[in-house]
mmCIF file of C-alpha atoms in Angstrom:
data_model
loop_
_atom_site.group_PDB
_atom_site.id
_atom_site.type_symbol
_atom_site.label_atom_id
_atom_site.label_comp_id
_atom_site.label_asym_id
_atom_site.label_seq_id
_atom_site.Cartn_x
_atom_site.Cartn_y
_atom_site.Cartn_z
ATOM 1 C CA UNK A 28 96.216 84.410 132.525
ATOM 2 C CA UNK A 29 93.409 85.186 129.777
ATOM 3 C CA UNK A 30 94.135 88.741 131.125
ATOM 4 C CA UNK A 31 97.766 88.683 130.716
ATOM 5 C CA UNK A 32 97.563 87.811 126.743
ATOM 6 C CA UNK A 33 94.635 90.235 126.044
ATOM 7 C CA UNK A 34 96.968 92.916 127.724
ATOM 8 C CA UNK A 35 100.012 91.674 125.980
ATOM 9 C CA UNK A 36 97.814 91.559 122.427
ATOM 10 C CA UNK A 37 97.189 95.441 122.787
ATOM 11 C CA UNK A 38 100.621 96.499 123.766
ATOM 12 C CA UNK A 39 101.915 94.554 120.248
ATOM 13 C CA UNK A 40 98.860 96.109 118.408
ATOM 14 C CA UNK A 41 99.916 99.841 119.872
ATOM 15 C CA UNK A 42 103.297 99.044 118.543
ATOM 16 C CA UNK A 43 102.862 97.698 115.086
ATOM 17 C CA UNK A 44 102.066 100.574 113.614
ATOM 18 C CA UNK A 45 105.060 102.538 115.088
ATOM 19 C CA UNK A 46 107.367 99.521 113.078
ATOM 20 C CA UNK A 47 105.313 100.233 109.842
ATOM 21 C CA UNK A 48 105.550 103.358 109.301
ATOM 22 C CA UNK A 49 109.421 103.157 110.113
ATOM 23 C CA UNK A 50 109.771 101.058 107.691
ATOM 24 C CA UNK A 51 108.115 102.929 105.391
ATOM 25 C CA UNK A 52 109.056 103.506 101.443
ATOM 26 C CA UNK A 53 111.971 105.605 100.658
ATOM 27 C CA UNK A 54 111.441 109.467 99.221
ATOM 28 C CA UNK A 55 112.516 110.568 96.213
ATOM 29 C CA UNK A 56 113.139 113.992 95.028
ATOM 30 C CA UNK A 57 114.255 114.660 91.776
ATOM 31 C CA UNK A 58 115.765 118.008 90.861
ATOM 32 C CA UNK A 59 114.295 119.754 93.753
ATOM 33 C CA UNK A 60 111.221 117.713 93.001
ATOM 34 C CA UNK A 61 109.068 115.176 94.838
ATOM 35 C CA UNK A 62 108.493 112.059 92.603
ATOM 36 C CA UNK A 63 105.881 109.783 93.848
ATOM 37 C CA UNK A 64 106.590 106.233 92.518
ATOM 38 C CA UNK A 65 103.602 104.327 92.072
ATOM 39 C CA UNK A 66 104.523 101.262 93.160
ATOM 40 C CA UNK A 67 106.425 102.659 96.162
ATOM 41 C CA UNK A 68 109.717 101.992 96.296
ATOM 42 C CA UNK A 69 111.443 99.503 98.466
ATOM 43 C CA UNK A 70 114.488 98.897 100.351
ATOM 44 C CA UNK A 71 116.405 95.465 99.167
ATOM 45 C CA UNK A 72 120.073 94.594 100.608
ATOM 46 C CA UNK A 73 120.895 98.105 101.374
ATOM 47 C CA UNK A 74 119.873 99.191 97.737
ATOM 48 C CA UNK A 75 117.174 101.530 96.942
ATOM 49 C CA UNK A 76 114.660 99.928 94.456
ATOM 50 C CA UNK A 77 112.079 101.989 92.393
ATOM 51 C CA UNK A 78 109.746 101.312 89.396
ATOM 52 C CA UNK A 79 111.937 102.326 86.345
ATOM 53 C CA UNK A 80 109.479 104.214 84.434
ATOM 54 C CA UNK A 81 108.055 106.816 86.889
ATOM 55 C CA UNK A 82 111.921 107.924 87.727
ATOM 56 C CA UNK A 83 113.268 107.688 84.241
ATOM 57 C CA UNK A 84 110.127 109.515 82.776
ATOM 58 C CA UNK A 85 110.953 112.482 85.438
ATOM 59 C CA UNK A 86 114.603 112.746 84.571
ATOM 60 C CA UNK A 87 113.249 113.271 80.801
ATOM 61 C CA UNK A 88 114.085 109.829 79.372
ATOM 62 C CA UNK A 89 111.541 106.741 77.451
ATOM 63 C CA UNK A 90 111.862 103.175 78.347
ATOM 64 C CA UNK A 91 111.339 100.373 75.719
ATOM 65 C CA UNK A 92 110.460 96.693 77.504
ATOM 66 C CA UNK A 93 111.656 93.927 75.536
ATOM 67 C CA UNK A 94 109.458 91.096 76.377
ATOM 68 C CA UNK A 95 111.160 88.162 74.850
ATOM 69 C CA UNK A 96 114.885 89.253 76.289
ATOM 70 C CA UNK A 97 113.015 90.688 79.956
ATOM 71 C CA UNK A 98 115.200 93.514 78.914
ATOM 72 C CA UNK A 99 114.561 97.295 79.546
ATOM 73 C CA UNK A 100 116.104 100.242 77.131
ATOM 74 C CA UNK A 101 116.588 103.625 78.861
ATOM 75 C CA UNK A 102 117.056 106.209 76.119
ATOM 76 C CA UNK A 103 116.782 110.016 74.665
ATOM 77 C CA UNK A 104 118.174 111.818 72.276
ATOM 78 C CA UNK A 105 121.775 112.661 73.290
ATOM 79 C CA UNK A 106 122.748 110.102 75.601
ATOM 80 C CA UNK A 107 123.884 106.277 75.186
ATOM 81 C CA UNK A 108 121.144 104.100 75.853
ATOM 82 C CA UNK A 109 121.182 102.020 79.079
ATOM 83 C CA UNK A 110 120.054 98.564 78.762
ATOM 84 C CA UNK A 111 119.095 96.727 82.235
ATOM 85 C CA UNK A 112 117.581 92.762 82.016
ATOM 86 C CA UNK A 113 115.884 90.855 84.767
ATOM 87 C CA UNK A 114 117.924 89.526 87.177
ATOM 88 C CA UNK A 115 121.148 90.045 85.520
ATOM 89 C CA UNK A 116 124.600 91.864 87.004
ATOM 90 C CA UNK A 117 125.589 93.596 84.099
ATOM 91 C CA UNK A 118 124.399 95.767 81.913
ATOM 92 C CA UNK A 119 125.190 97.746 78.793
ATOM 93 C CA UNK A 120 125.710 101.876 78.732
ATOM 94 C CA UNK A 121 126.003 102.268 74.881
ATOM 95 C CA UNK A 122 128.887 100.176 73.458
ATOM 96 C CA UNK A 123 130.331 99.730 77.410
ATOM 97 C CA UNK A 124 129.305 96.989 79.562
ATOM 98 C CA UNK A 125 128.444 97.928 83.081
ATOM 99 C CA UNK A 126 129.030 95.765 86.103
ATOM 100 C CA UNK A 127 126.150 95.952 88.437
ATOM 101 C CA UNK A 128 125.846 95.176 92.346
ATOM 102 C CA UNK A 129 122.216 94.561 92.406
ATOM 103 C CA UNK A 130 119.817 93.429 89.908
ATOM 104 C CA UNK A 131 116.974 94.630 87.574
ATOM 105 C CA UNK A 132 113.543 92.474 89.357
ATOM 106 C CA UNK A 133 109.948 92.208 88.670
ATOM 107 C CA UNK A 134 107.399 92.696 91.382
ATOM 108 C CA UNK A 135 103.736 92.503 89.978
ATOM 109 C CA UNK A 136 104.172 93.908 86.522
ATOM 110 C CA UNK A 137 106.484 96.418 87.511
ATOM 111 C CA UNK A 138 110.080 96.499 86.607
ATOM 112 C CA UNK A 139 112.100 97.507 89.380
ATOM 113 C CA UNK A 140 115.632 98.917 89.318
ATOM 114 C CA UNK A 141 118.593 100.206 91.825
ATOM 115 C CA UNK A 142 117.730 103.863 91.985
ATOM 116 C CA UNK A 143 121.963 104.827 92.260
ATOM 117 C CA UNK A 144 122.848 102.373 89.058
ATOM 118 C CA UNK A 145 119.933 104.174 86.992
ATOM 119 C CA UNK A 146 120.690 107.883 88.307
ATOM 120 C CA UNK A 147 124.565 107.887 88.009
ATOM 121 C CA UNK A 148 125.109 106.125 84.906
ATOM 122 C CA UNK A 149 122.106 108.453 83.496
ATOM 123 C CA UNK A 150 124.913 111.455 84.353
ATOM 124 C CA UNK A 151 123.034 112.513 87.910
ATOM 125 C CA UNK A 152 124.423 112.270 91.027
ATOM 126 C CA UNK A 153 122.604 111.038 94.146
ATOM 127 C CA UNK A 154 122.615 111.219 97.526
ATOM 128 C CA UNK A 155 120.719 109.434 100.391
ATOM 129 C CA UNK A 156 119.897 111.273 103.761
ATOM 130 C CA UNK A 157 119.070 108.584 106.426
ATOM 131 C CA UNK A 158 116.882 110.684 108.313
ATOM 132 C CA UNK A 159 114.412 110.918 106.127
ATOM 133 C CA UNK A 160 114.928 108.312 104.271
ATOM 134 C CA UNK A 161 115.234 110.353 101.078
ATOM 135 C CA UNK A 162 117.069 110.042 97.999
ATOM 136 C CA UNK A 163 117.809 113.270 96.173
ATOM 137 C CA UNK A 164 118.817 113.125 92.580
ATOM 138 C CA UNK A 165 120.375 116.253 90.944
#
């Protein structure tokens, strides 16, 4: 018996890895670029999630954080500003409100955001390639 569960212990150890790095954190690649997001991103309900400054910052733009209102501003000269807050469905693209299907969250002190919400409503598009779990932004 004692045999049976040390065998069946190693089998499950062999294998956890294999499910780990499976699951591991999405790519990103951002005009032909690799961006490495530090926090990694994450996978949440079908939605890819990444910090907001390390993607913004590569696609040119500044964040503000608005403590008080948990409230991010994506800007730069040229373009509306995109306003995101913590846990909220809608958001603001200059004068426009902007309906959202997942939410702005904090993890650590990180603000994380829906990669495709960010990218397209920024003026990029983006696609997601399964296979590699990659999401390229042009």
């Amino acid at each position: 018996m004692k045999k049976t569960w040390v065998t069946l212990f190693i089998i499950i150890s062999l294998l956890l890895p294999i499910g780990v790095s499976a699951a591991s954190a999405p790519q990103i690649q951002i005009q032909g670029k690799k961006v490495e997001a530090v926090p990694p991103a994450y996978i949440k309900n079908g939605r890819t999630y990444v910090p907001l400054r390390y993607v913004t910052e590569a696609l040119g733009f500044t964040v503000d954080w608005i403590e008080d209102a948990q409230t991010v501003v994506i800007g730069k000269p040229g373009f509306s500003n995109l306003t995101l807050t913590i846990g909220k469905s809608v958001g603001r693209y200059g004068d426009k409100a902007i309906r959202l299907d997942a939410s702005p969250e904090i993890r650590g002190d990180r603000t994380f955001v829906p990669l495709r919400i960010i990218s397209e409503n920024l003026g990029y598009k983006v696609q997601w390639i399964n296979s590699t779990r990659t999401v390229i932004i042009d």
